[in-house]
């Protein structure tokens, strides 16, 4: 897995940002649901600060990759022309919309007429940010990235680690498991999709080669590390289901769940960057 560790700031940026977006979107969906418990809703909004902080840390990691905060501002010079500029602008826009929603609620200045509409905008901008982020890596000269596996993997990270984090925060805000009964089946489906995606991509690597290298040889321990990733996902989702059946220790189980799934996605993303290769004069298949 060492092949992808040189891009550790990007690994942290993409995984943390996608996790934060997934959590915020899940919490926004809950806040859109009708409820007769305003104190609980306010508690959920307060917990919304945590994924916003996580998103802020993701942007710090991205600045580490660029080397200087000034370069981050310079990268905005080509919005509409550069995928990187679009990614940074999309992330800042989402952060601003979600952050302002939290701030207006915190100071109790959110107009009730705008509340639900604002939540819809948060979800819409979250989807837009995820789309823009995946498009950055659809590069025709990088055959291991320029395929449907890339946007699929990014989406699964937002669902797996993002929804796990959002579920945990909602439970910490005293939302009952019954109110969140739609989340565990989604995570199970995402786990199945992750397994199928991993197997399919592993087979596809043998068909990608340039005049100087083969994709299947880029990461020597690819198969073993993917098995570790899938095992961690199983453990994490298992802990989430276990937390639904207990009272004492449920919060600890959820914390371990989030850590397992987040670490699993960090492994997967490191392997993703390890698969970087540039097309030579020809690509064989």
PDB file of C-alpha atoms in Angstrom:
ATOM      1  CA  UNK A   1       0.000   0.000   0.000  1.00  0.00           C
ATOM      2  CA  UNK A   2       3.048   2.283   0.197  1.00  0.00           C
ATOM      3  CA  UNK A   3       2.473   3.247  -3.439  1.00  0.00           C
ATOM      4  CA  UNK A   4      -0.376   5.550  -2.439  1.00  0.00           C
ATOM      5  CA  UNK A   5       1.039   7.028   0.772  1.00  0.00           C
ATOM      6  CA  UNK A   6       2.803   9.838  -1.109  1.00  0.00           C
ATOM      7  CA  UNK A   7      -0.656  11.324  -1.691  1.00  0.00           C
ATOM      8  CA  UNK A   8      -1.694  11.163   1.973  1.00  0.00           C
ATOM      9  CA  UNK A   9      -3.033  14.772   2.045  1.00  0.00           C
ATOM     10  CA  UNK A  10      -5.330  13.929  -0.891  1.00  0.00           C
ATOM     11  CA  UNK A  11      -6.361  10.669   0.772  1.00  0.00           C
ATOM     12  CA  UNK A  12      -7.363  12.605   3.884  1.00  0.00           C
ATOM     13  CA  UNK A  13      -9.044  15.379   1.915  1.00  0.00           C
ATOM     14  CA  UNK A  14     -11.238  13.153  -0.240  1.00  0.00           C
ATOM     15  CA  UNK A  15     -12.240  10.668   2.471  1.00  0.00           C
ATOM     16  CA  UNK A  16     -12.877  13.269   5.185  1.00  0.00           C
ATOM     17  CA  UNK A  17     -14.749  15.578   2.807  1.00  0.00           C
ATOM     18  CA  UNK A  18     -16.930  12.782   1.442  1.00  0.00           C
ATOM     19  CA  UNK A  19     -17.614  11.500   4.963  1.00  0.00           C
ATOM     20  CA  UNK A  20     -18.577  14.981   6.140  1.00  0.00           C
ATOM     21  CA  UNK A  21     -20.847  15.570   3.144  1.00  0.00           C
ATOM     22  CA  UNK A  22     -22.552  12.198   3.613  1.00  0.00           C
ATOM     23  CA  UNK A  23     -23.137  12.882   7.316  1.00  0.00           C
ATOM     24  CA  UNK A  24     -24.473  16.400   6.706  1.00  0.00           C
ATOM     25  CA  UNK A  25     -26.812  15.177   3.971  1.00  0.00           C
ATOM     26  CA  UNK A  26     -28.198  12.392   6.172  1.00  0.00           C
ATOM     27  CA  UNK A  27     -28.769  14.822   9.031  1.00  0.00           C
ATOM     28  CA  UNK A  28     -30.415  17.253   6.609  1.00  0.00           C
ATOM     29  CA  UNK A  29     -32.780  14.495   5.454  1.00  0.00           C
ATOM     30  CA  UNK A  30     -33.756  13.841   9.072  1.00  0.00           C
ATOM     31  CA  UNK A  31     -34.369  17.553   9.662  1.00  0.00           C
ATOM     32  CA  UNK A  32     -36.643  17.614   6.611  1.00  0.00           C
ATOM     33  CA  UNK A  33     -38.862  14.926   8.137  1.00  0.00           C
ATOM     34  CA  UNK A  34     -41.917  16.095  10.066  1.00  0.00           C
ATOM     35  CA  UNK A  35     -41.392  16.030  13.824  1.00  0.00           C
ATOM     36  CA  UNK A  36     -43.185  17.171  16.962  1.00  0.00           C
ATOM     37  CA  UNK A  37     -39.972  17.442  19.008  1.00  0.00           C
ATOM     38  CA  UNK A  38     -38.308  20.840  18.401  1.00  0.00           C
ATOM     39  CA  UNK A  39     -35.756  20.390  21.251  1.00  0.00           C
ATOM     40  CA  UNK A  40     -34.471  17.219  19.598  1.00  0.00           C
ATOM     41  CA  UNK A  41     -34.240  18.963  16.234  1.00  0.00           C
ATOM     42  CA  UNK A  42     -32.226  21.767  17.802  1.00  0.00           C
ATOM     43  CA  UNK A  43     -29.909  19.180  19.352  1.00  0.00           C
ATOM     44  CA  UNK A  44     -29.420  17.570  15.940  1.00  0.00           C
ATOM     45  CA  UNK A  45     -28.549  20.972  14.468  1.00  0.00           C
ATOM     46  CA  UNK A  46     -25.966  21.535  17.217  1.00  0.00           C
ATOM     47  CA  UNK A  47     -24.349  18.165  16.381  1.00  0.00           C
ATOM     48  CA  UNK A  48     -24.214  19.303  12.756  1.00  0.00           C
ATOM     49  CA  UNK A  49     -21.170  21.320  13.784  1.00  0.00           C
ATOM     50  CA  UNK A  50     -19.021  18.168  14.049  1.00  0.00           C
ATOM     51  CA  UNK A  51     -19.132  17.147  10.355  1.00  0.00           C
ATOM     52  CA  UNK A  52     -18.606  20.817   9.471  1.00  0.00           C
ATOM     53  CA  UNK A  53     -15.406  20.730  11.527  1.00  0.00           C
ATOM     54  CA  UNK A  54     -14.452  17.491   9.759  1.00  0.00           C
ATOM     55  CA  UNK A  55     -14.986  19.215   6.409  1.00  0.00           C
ATOM     56  CA  UNK A  56     -12.778  22.065   7.588  1.00  0.00           C
ATOM     57  CA  UNK A  57     -10.028  19.568   8.456  1.00  0.00           C
ATOM     58  CA  UNK A  58     -10.413  18.080   4.973  1.00  0.00           C
ATOM     59  CA  UNK A  59      -9.746  21.506   3.440  1.00  0.00           C
ATOM     60  CA  UNK A  60      -6.656  21.867   5.645  1.00  0.00           C
ATOM     61  CA  UNK A  61      -5.407  18.548   4.234  1.00  0.00           C
ATOM     62  CA  UNK A  62      -6.020  19.809   0.689  1.00  0.00           C
ATOM     63  CA  UNK A  63      -3.968  22.942   1.421  1.00  0.00           C
ATOM     64  CA  UNK A  64      -1.147  20.667   2.650  1.00  0.00           C
ATOM     65  CA  UNK A  65      -1.235  19.009  -0.760  1.00  0.00           C
ATOM     66  CA  UNK A  66      -1.034  22.361  -2.543  1.00  0.00           C
ATOM     67  CA  UNK A  67       1.829  23.432  -0.263  1.00  0.00           C
ATOM     68  CA  UNK A  68       0.565  26.945   0.519  1.00  0.00           C
ATOM     69  CA  UNK A  69      -2.763  28.652   1.337  1.00  0.00           C
ATOM     70  CA  UNK A  70      -2.007  31.170  -1.429  1.00  0.00           C
ATOM     71  CA  UNK A  71      -1.975  28.378  -3.985  1.00  0.00           C
ATOM     72  CA  UNK A  72      -5.464  27.414  -2.843  1.00  0.00           C
ATOM     73  CA  UNK A  73      -6.694  30.923  -3.701  1.00  0.00           C
ATOM     74  CA  UNK A  74      -4.775  30.908  -6.994  1.00  0.00           C
ATOM     75  CA  UNK A  75      -6.420  27.619  -7.957  1.00  0.00           C
ATOM     76  CA  UNK A  76      -9.757  29.451  -8.070  1.00  0.00           C
ATOM     77  CA  UNK A  77      -8.584  31.474 -11.064  1.00  0.00           C
ATOM     78  CA  UNK A  78      -9.971  29.002 -13.609  1.00  0.00           C
ATOM     79  CA  UNK A  79     -13.457  28.222 -12.328  1.00  0.00           C
ATOM     80  CA  UNK A  80     -15.458  26.697 -15.167  1.00  0.00           C
ATOM     81  CA  UNK A  81     -12.320  25.641 -17.042  1.00  0.00           C
ATOM     82  CA  UNK A  82     -10.305  23.627 -14.517  1.00  0.00           C
ATOM     83  CA  UNK A  83     -11.695  20.593 -12.668  1.00  0.00           C
ATOM     84  CA  UNK A  84      -9.494  21.438  -9.675  1.00  0.00           C
ATOM     85  CA  UNK A  85     -10.806  25.011  -9.532  1.00  0.00           C
ATOM     86  CA  UNK A  86     -14.372  23.710  -9.772  1.00  0.00           C
ATOM     87  CA  UNK A  87     -13.702  21.231  -6.954  1.00  0.00           C
ATOM     88  CA  UNK A  88     -12.400  23.887  -4.574  1.00  0.00           C
ATOM     89  CA  UNK A  89     -15.198  26.301  -5.478  1.00  0.00           C
ATOM     90  CA  UNK A  90     -17.830  23.578  -5.074  1.00  0.00           C
ATOM     91  CA  UNK A  91     -16.442  22.581  -1.691  1.00  0.00           C
ATOM     92  CA  UNK A  92     -16.332  26.171  -0.463  1.00  0.00           C
ATOM     93  CA  UNK A  93     -19.894  26.765  -1.658  1.00  0.00           C
ATOM     94  CA  UNK A  94     -21.188  23.676   0.128  1.00  0.00           C
ATOM     95  CA  UNK A  95     -19.287  24.578   3.298  1.00  0.00           C
ATOM     96  CA  UNK A  96     -20.693  28.123   3.193  1.00  0.00           C
ATOM     97  CA  UNK A  97     -24.302  27.015   2.674  1.00  0.00           C
ATOM     98  CA  UNK A  98     -24.187  24.282   5.342  1.00  0.00           C
ATOM     99  CA  UNK A  99     -22.168  26.423   7.756  1.00  0.00           C
ATOM    100  CA  UNK A 100     -24.478  29.407   7.419  1.00  0.00           C
ATOM    101  CA  UNK A 101     -27.485  27.165   8.043  1.00  0.00           C
ATOM    102  CA  UNK A 102     -25.894  25.973  11.306  1.00  0.00           C
ATOM    103  CA  UNK A 103     -24.869  29.497  12.324  1.00  0.00           C
ATOM    104  CA  UNK A 104     -28.305  31.025  11.754  1.00  0.00           C
ATOM    105  CA  UNK A 105     -29.873  28.290  13.869  1.00  0.00           C
ATOM    106  CA  UNK A 106     -27.208  28.670  16.567  1.00  0.00           C
ATOM    107  CA  UNK A 107     -27.926  32.387  16.945  1.00  0.00           C
ATOM    108  CA  UNK A 108     -31.669  31.704  16.484  1.00  0.00           C
ATOM    109  CA  UNK A 109     -31.972  33.916  13.404  1.00  0.00           C
ATOM    110  CA  UNK A 110     -33.066  31.307  10.840  1.00  0.00           C
ATOM    111  CA  UNK A 111     -36.330  32.419   9.161  1.00  0.00           C
ATOM    112  CA  UNK A 112     -38.813  29.569   9.530  1.00  0.00           C
ATOM    113  CA  UNK A 113     -39.999  30.102   5.946  1.00  0.00           C
ATOM    114  CA  UNK A 114     -36.489  29.355   4.630  1.00  0.00           C
ATOM    115  CA  UNK A 115     -35.556  26.438   6.885  1.00  0.00           C
ATOM    116  CA  UNK A 116     -36.741  23.525   4.725  1.00  0.00           C
ATOM    117  CA  UNK A 117     -35.696  25.180   1.472  1.00  0.00           C
ATOM    118  CA  UNK A 118     -32.230  25.787   2.918  1.00  0.00           C
ATOM    119  CA  UNK A 119     -31.929  22.090   3.810  1.00  0.00           C
ATOM    120  CA  UNK A 120     -32.830  21.136   0.236  1.00  0.00           C
ATOM    121  CA  UNK A 121     -30.071  23.467  -0.983  1.00  0.00           C
ATOM    122  CA  UNK A 122     -27.596  21.842   1.422  1.00  0.00           C
ATOM    123  CA  UNK A 123     -28.419  18.408  -0.030  1.00  0.00           C
ATOM    124  CA  UNK A 124     -28.291  19.687  -3.618  1.00  0.00           C
ATOM    125  CA  UNK A 125     -24.914  21.406  -3.155  1.00  0.00           C
ATOM    126  CA  UNK A 126     -23.601  18.285  -1.398  1.00  0.00           C
ATOM    127  CA  UNK A 127     -24.497  16.175  -4.443  1.00  0.00           C
ATOM    128  CA  UNK A 128     -22.913  18.784  -6.729  1.00  0.00           C
ATOM    129  CA  UNK A 129     -19.690  18.806  -4.677  1.00  0.00           C
ATOM    130  CA  UNK A 130     -19.466  14.992  -4.830  1.00  0.00           C
ATOM    131  CA  UNK A 131     -19.993  15.026  -8.596  1.00  0.00           C
ATOM    132  CA  UNK A 132     -17.332  17.693  -9.144  1.00  0.00           C
ATOM    133  CA  UNK A 133     -14.857  15.898  -6.874  1.00  0.00           C
ATOM    134  CA  UNK A 134     -15.117  12.624  -8.800  1.00  0.00           C
ATOM    135  CA  UNK A 135     -14.828  14.415 -12.153  1.00  0.00           C
ATOM    136  CA  UNK A 136     -11.360  15.676 -11.166  1.00  0.00           C
ATOM    137  CA  UNK A 137     -10.030  12.125 -11.492  1.00  0.00           C
ATOM    138  CA  UNK A 138     -11.682  11.173 -14.769  1.00  0.00           C
ATOM    139  CA  UNK A 139      -8.512  11.861 -16.743  1.00  0.00           C
ATOM    140  CA  UNK A 140      -8.174  10.239 -20.155  1.00  0.00           C
ATOM    141  CA  UNK A 141      -4.429   9.742 -19.696  1.00  0.00           C
ATOM    142  CA  UNK A 142      -4.905   7.811 -16.424  1.00  0.00           C
ATOM    143  CA  UNK A 143      -6.722   4.612 -17.495  1.00  0.00           C
ATOM    144  CA  UNK A 144      -6.901   3.215 -13.951  1.00  0.00           C
ATOM    145  CA  UNK A 145      -8.976   6.238 -12.880  1.00  0.00           C
ATOM    146  CA  UNK A 146     -10.881   7.131 -16.030  1.00  0.00           C
ATOM    147  CA  UNK A 147     -13.687   4.603 -15.556  1.00  0.00           C
ATOM    148  CA  UNK A 148     -17.000   4.205 -13.665  1.00  0.00           C
ATOM    149  CA  UNK A 149     -15.185   2.696 -10.663  1.00  0.00           C
ATOM    150  CA  UNK A 150     -13.923   6.128  -9.586  1.00  0.00           C
ATOM    151  CA  UNK A 151     -17.259   7.975  -9.120  1.00  0.00           C
ATOM    152  CA  UNK A 152     -18.774   4.758  -7.718  1.00  0.00           C
ATOM    153  CA  UNK A 153     -16.036   4.469  -5.083  1.00  0.00           C
ATOM    154  CA  UNK A 154     -16.364   8.143  -4.109  1.00  0.00           C
ATOM    155  CA  UNK A 155     -20.146   7.787  -3.768  1.00  0.00           C
ATOM    156  CA  UNK A 156     -19.774   4.652  -1.644  1.00  0.00           C
ATOM    157  CA  UNK A 157     -17.387   6.450   0.707  1.00  0.00           C
ATOM    158  CA  UNK A 158     -19.956   9.229   1.211  1.00  0.00           C
ATOM    159  CA  UNK A 159     -22.602   6.612   1.989  1.00  0.00           C
ATOM    160  CA  UNK A 160     -20.541   4.177   4.071  1.00  0.00           C
ATOM    161  CA  UNK A 161     -18.474   6.465   6.278  1.00  0.00           C
ATOM    162  CA  UNK A 162     -20.737   9.506   5.868  1.00  0.00           C
ATOM    163  CA  UNK A 163     -23.991   7.791   6.763  1.00  0.00           C
ATOM    164  CA  UNK A 164     -22.297   5.870   9.585  1.00  0.00           C
ATOM    165  CA  UNK A 165     -21.056   9.162  11.051  1.00  0.00           C
ATOM    166  CA  UNK A 166     -24.401  10.867  10.505  1.00  0.00           C
ATOM    167  CA  UNK A 167     -26.258   7.932  12.087  1.00  0.00           C
ATOM    168  CA  UNK A 168     -23.988   8.043  15.140  1.00  0.00           C
ATOM    169  CA  UNK A 169     -24.447  11.802  15.570  1.00  0.00           C
ATOM    170  CA  UNK A 170     -28.219  11.514  15.237  1.00  0.00           C
ATOM    171  CA  UNK A 171     -28.253   8.788  17.882  1.00  0.00           C
ATOM    172  CA  UNK A 172     -26.096  10.990  20.140  1.00  0.00           C
ATOM    173  CA  UNK A 173     -28.769  13.662  19.645  1.00  0.00           C
ATOM    174  CA  UNK A 174     -31.319  11.194  21.075  1.00  0.00           C
ATOM    175  CA  UNK A 175     -32.948  10.269  17.765  1.00  0.00           C
ATOM    176  CA  UNK A 176     -34.373   6.772  18.226  1.00  0.00           C
ATOM    177  CA  UNK A 177     -33.297   3.753  16.140  1.00  0.00           C
ATOM    178  CA  UNK A 178     -36.889   3.428  14.908  1.00  0.00           C
ATOM    179  CA  UNK A 179     -36.720   6.895  13.345  1.00  0.00           C
ATOM    180  CA  UNK A 180     -33.472   5.895  11.603  1.00  0.00           C
ATOM    181  CA  UNK A 181     -34.532   2.408  10.537  1.00  0.00           C
ATOM    182  CA  UNK A 182     -33.926   3.278   6.862  1.00  0.00           C
ATOM    183  CA  UNK A 183     -30.178   3.806   7.411  1.00  0.00           C
ATOM    184  CA  UNK A 184     -28.923   0.253   8.236  1.00  0.00           C
ATOM    185  CA  UNK A 185     -30.407  -1.308   5.057  1.00  0.00           C
ATOM    186  CA  UNK A 186     -28.756   1.431   2.973  1.00  0.00           C
ATOM    187  CA  UNK A 187     -25.405   0.667   4.605  1.00  0.00           C
ATOM    188  CA  UNK A 188     -25.863  -3.053   3.939  1.00  0.00           C
ATOM    189  CA  UNK A 189     -26.585  -2.385   0.277  1.00  0.00           C
ATOM    190  CA  UNK A 190     -23.544  -0.108   0.119  1.00  0.00           C
ATOM    191  CA  UNK A 191     -21.409  -2.883   1.626  1.00  0.00           C
ATOM    192  CA  UNK A 192     -22.600  -5.354  -1.001  1.00  0.00           C
ATOM    193  CA  UNK A 193     -21.925  -2.783  -3.719  1.00  0.00           C
ATOM    194  CA  UNK A 194     -18.421  -2.165  -2.310  1.00  0.00           C
ATOM    195  CA  UNK A 195     -17.628  -5.882  -2.422  1.00  0.00           C
ATOM    196  CA  UNK A 196     -18.896  -6.254  -5.989  1.00  0.00           C
ATOM    197  CA  UNK A 197     -17.035  -3.122  -7.058  1.00  0.00           C
ATOM    198  CA  UNK A 198     -13.798  -4.354  -5.485  1.00  0.00           C
ATOM    199  CA  UNK A 199     -13.980  -7.763  -7.175  1.00  0.00           C
ATOM    200  CA  UNK A 200     -14.904  -6.300 -10.558  1.00  0.00           C
ATOM    201  CA  UNK A 201     -12.158  -3.684 -10.422  1.00  0.00           C
ATOM    202  CA  UNK A 202      -9.551  -6.265  -9.391  1.00  0.00           C
ATOM    203  CA  UNK A 203     -10.331  -8.297 -12.525  1.00  0.00           C
ATOM    204  CA  UNK A 204     -10.343  -5.189 -14.731  1.00  0.00           C
ATOM    205  CA  UNK A 205      -6.808  -4.210 -13.685  1.00  0.00           C
ATOM    206  CA  UNK A 206      -5.350  -7.137 -15.611  1.00  0.00           C
ATOM    207  CA  UNK A 207      -6.774  -5.619 -18.824  1.00  0.00           C
ATOM    208  CA  UNK A 208      -5.080  -2.245 -18.349  1.00  0.00           C
ATOM    209  CA  UNK A 209      -1.497  -1.774 -19.460  1.00  0.00           C
ATOM    210  CA  UNK A 210       0.667   0.735 -21.245  1.00  0.00           C
ATOM    211  CA  UNK A 211       3.804   0.255 -23.269  1.00  0.00           C
ATOM    212  CA  UNK A 212       5.859   0.340 -20.055  1.00  0.00           C
ATOM    213  CA  UNK A 213       3.734  -1.034 -17.181  1.00  0.00           C
ATOM    214  CA  UNK A 214       0.749  -3.096 -16.128  1.00  0.00           C
ATOM    215  CA  UNK A 215      -1.928  -1.822 -13.743  1.00  0.00           C
ATOM    216  CA  UNK A 216      -2.038  -5.160 -11.904  1.00  0.00           C
ATOM    217  CA  UNK A 217       1.585  -4.700 -10.769  1.00  0.00           C
ATOM    218  CA  UNK A 218       1.256  -1.146  -9.439  1.00  0.00           C
ATOM    219  CA  UNK A 219       0.269  -2.154  -5.885  1.00  0.00           C
ATOM    220  CA  UNK A 220       1.814  -5.462  -4.849  1.00  0.00           C
ATOM    221  CA  UNK A 221      -0.452  -6.024  -1.820  1.00  0.00           C
ATOM    222  CA  UNK A 222      -3.646  -4.690  -3.453  1.00  0.00           C
ATOM    223  CA  UNK A 223      -5.687  -7.868  -2.879  1.00  0.00           C
ATOM    224  CA  UNK A 224      -4.657  -8.326   0.755  1.00  0.00           C
ATOM    225  CA  UNK A 225      -5.305  -4.693   1.688  1.00  0.00           C
ATOM    226  CA  UNK A 226      -8.698  -4.760   0.002  1.00  0.00           C
ATOM    227  CA  UNK A 227      -9.571  -7.826   2.066  1.00  0.00           C
ATOM    228  CA  UNK A 228      -8.611  -5.890   5.211  1.00  0.00           C
ATOM    229  CA  UNK A 229     -10.804  -3.008   4.030  1.00  0.00           C
ATOM    230  CA  UNK A 230     -13.820  -5.241   3.442  1.00  0.00           C
ATOM    231  CA  UNK A 231     -13.308  -6.945   6.815  1.00  0.00           C
ATOM    232  CA  UNK A 232     -13.279  -3.561   8.562  1.00  0.00           C
ATOM    233  CA  UNK A 233     -16.475  -2.579   6.751  1.00  0.00           C
ATOM    234  CA  UNK A 234     -18.129  -5.792   7.948  1.00  0.00           C
ATOM    235  CA  UNK A 235     -17.032  -5.112  11.524  1.00  0.00           C
ATOM    236  CA  UNK A 236     -18.138  -1.474  11.391  1.00  0.00           C
ATOM    237  CA  UNK A 237     -21.604  -2.183  10.031  1.00  0.00           C
ATOM    238  CA  UNK A 238     -21.936  -5.117  12.428  1.00  0.00           C
ATOM    239  CA  UNK A 239     -21.231  -2.751  15.317  1.00  0.00           C
ATOM    240  CA  UNK A 240     -23.925  -0.388  14.043  1.00  0.00           C
ATOM    241  CA  UNK A 241     -26.497  -3.181  14.038  1.00  0.00           C
ATOM    242  CA  UNK A 242     -25.289  -4.303  17.474  1.00  0.00           C
ATOM    243  CA  UNK A 243     -25.790  -0.775  18.856  1.00  0.00           C
ATOM    244  CA  UNK A 244     -29.479  -1.010  17.935  1.00  0.00           C
ATOM    245  CA  UNK A 245     -30.000  -3.990  20.222  1.00  0.00           C
ATOM    246  CA  UNK A 246     -28.365  -2.615  23.379  1.00  0.00           C
ATOM    247  CA  UNK A 247     -28.863   0.358  25.674  1.00  0.00           C
ATOM    248  CA  UNK A 248     -25.660   0.456  27.710  1.00  0.00           C
ATOM    249  CA  UNK A 249     -22.600   0.786  25.506  1.00  0.00           C
ATOM    250  CA  UNK A 250     -24.476   1.812  22.355  1.00  0.00           C
ATOM    251  CA  UNK A 251     -22.497   5.032  21.994  1.00  0.00           C
ATOM    252  CA  UNK A 252     -19.170   3.234  22.328  1.00  0.00           C
ATOM    253  CA  UNK A 253     -20.306   0.718  19.713  1.00  0.00           C
ATOM    254  CA  UNK A 254     -21.223   3.546  17.344  1.00  0.00           C
ATOM    255  CA  UNK A 255     -17.884   5.304  17.872  1.00  0.00           C
ATOM    256  CA  UNK A 256     -16.034   2.077  17.044  1.00  0.00           C
ATOM    257  CA  UNK A 257     -18.324   1.609  14.034  1.00  0.00           C
ATOM    258  CA  UNK A 258     -17.401   5.025  12.621  1.00  0.00           C
ATOM    259  CA  UNK A 259     -13.685   4.474  13.237  1.00  0.00           C
ATOM    260  CA  UNK A 260     -13.688   1.049  11.543  1.00  0.00           C
ATOM    261  CA  UNK A 261     -15.529   2.287   8.461  1.00  0.00           C
ATOM    262  CA  UNK A 262     -13.487   5.487   8.218  1.00  0.00           C
ATOM    263  CA  UNK A 263     -10.209   3.546   8.458  1.00  0.00           C
ATOM    264  CA  UNK A 264     -11.477   1.082   5.851  1.00  0.00           C
ATOM    265  CA  UNK A 265     -12.174   3.912   3.412  1.00  0.00           C
ATOM    266  CA  UNK A 266      -8.773   5.472   4.093  1.00  0.00           C
ATOM    267  CA  UNK A 267      -7.199   2.150   3.095  1.00  0.00           C
ATOM    268  CA  UNK A 268      -9.310   1.990  -0.058  1.00  0.00           C
ATOM    269  CA  UNK A 269      -8.457   5.551  -1.053  1.00  0.00           C
ATOM    270  CA  UNK A 270      -4.732   4.997  -0.470  1.00  0.00           C
ATOM    271  CA  UNK A 271      -4.906   2.024  -2.830  1.00  0.00           C
ATOM    272  CA  UNK A 272      -6.781   4.206  -5.321  1.00  0.00           C
ATOM    273  CA  UNK A 273      -3.917   6.700  -5.455  1.00  0.00           C
ATOM    274  CA  UNK A 274      -1.439   3.829  -5.610  1.00  0.00           C
ATOM    275  CA  UNK A 275      -3.074   2.761  -8.886  1.00  0.00           C
ATOM    276  CA  UNK A 276      -2.119   5.991 -10.617  1.00  0.00           C
ATOM    277  CA  UNK A 277      -0.478   5.379 -13.969  1.00  0.00           C
ATOM    278  CA  UNK A 278      -0.050   7.517 -17.051  1.00  0.00           C
ATOM    279  CA  UNK A 279      -0.865   6.139 -20.457  1.00  0.00           C
ATOM    280  CA  UNK A 280       2.107   5.704 -22.758  1.00  0.00           C
ATOM    281  CA  UNK A 281       1.905   5.355 -26.487  1.00  0.00           C
ATOM    282  CA  UNK A 282      -0.791   2.688 -26.222  1.00  0.00           C
ATOM    283  CA  UNK A 283      -3.227   1.102 -23.828  1.00  0.00           C
ATOM    284  CA  UNK A 284      -3.858  -2.580 -24.133  1.00  0.00           C
ATOM    285  CA  UNK A 285      -7.059  -4.330 -23.127  1.00  0.00           C
TER     286      UNK A 285
END
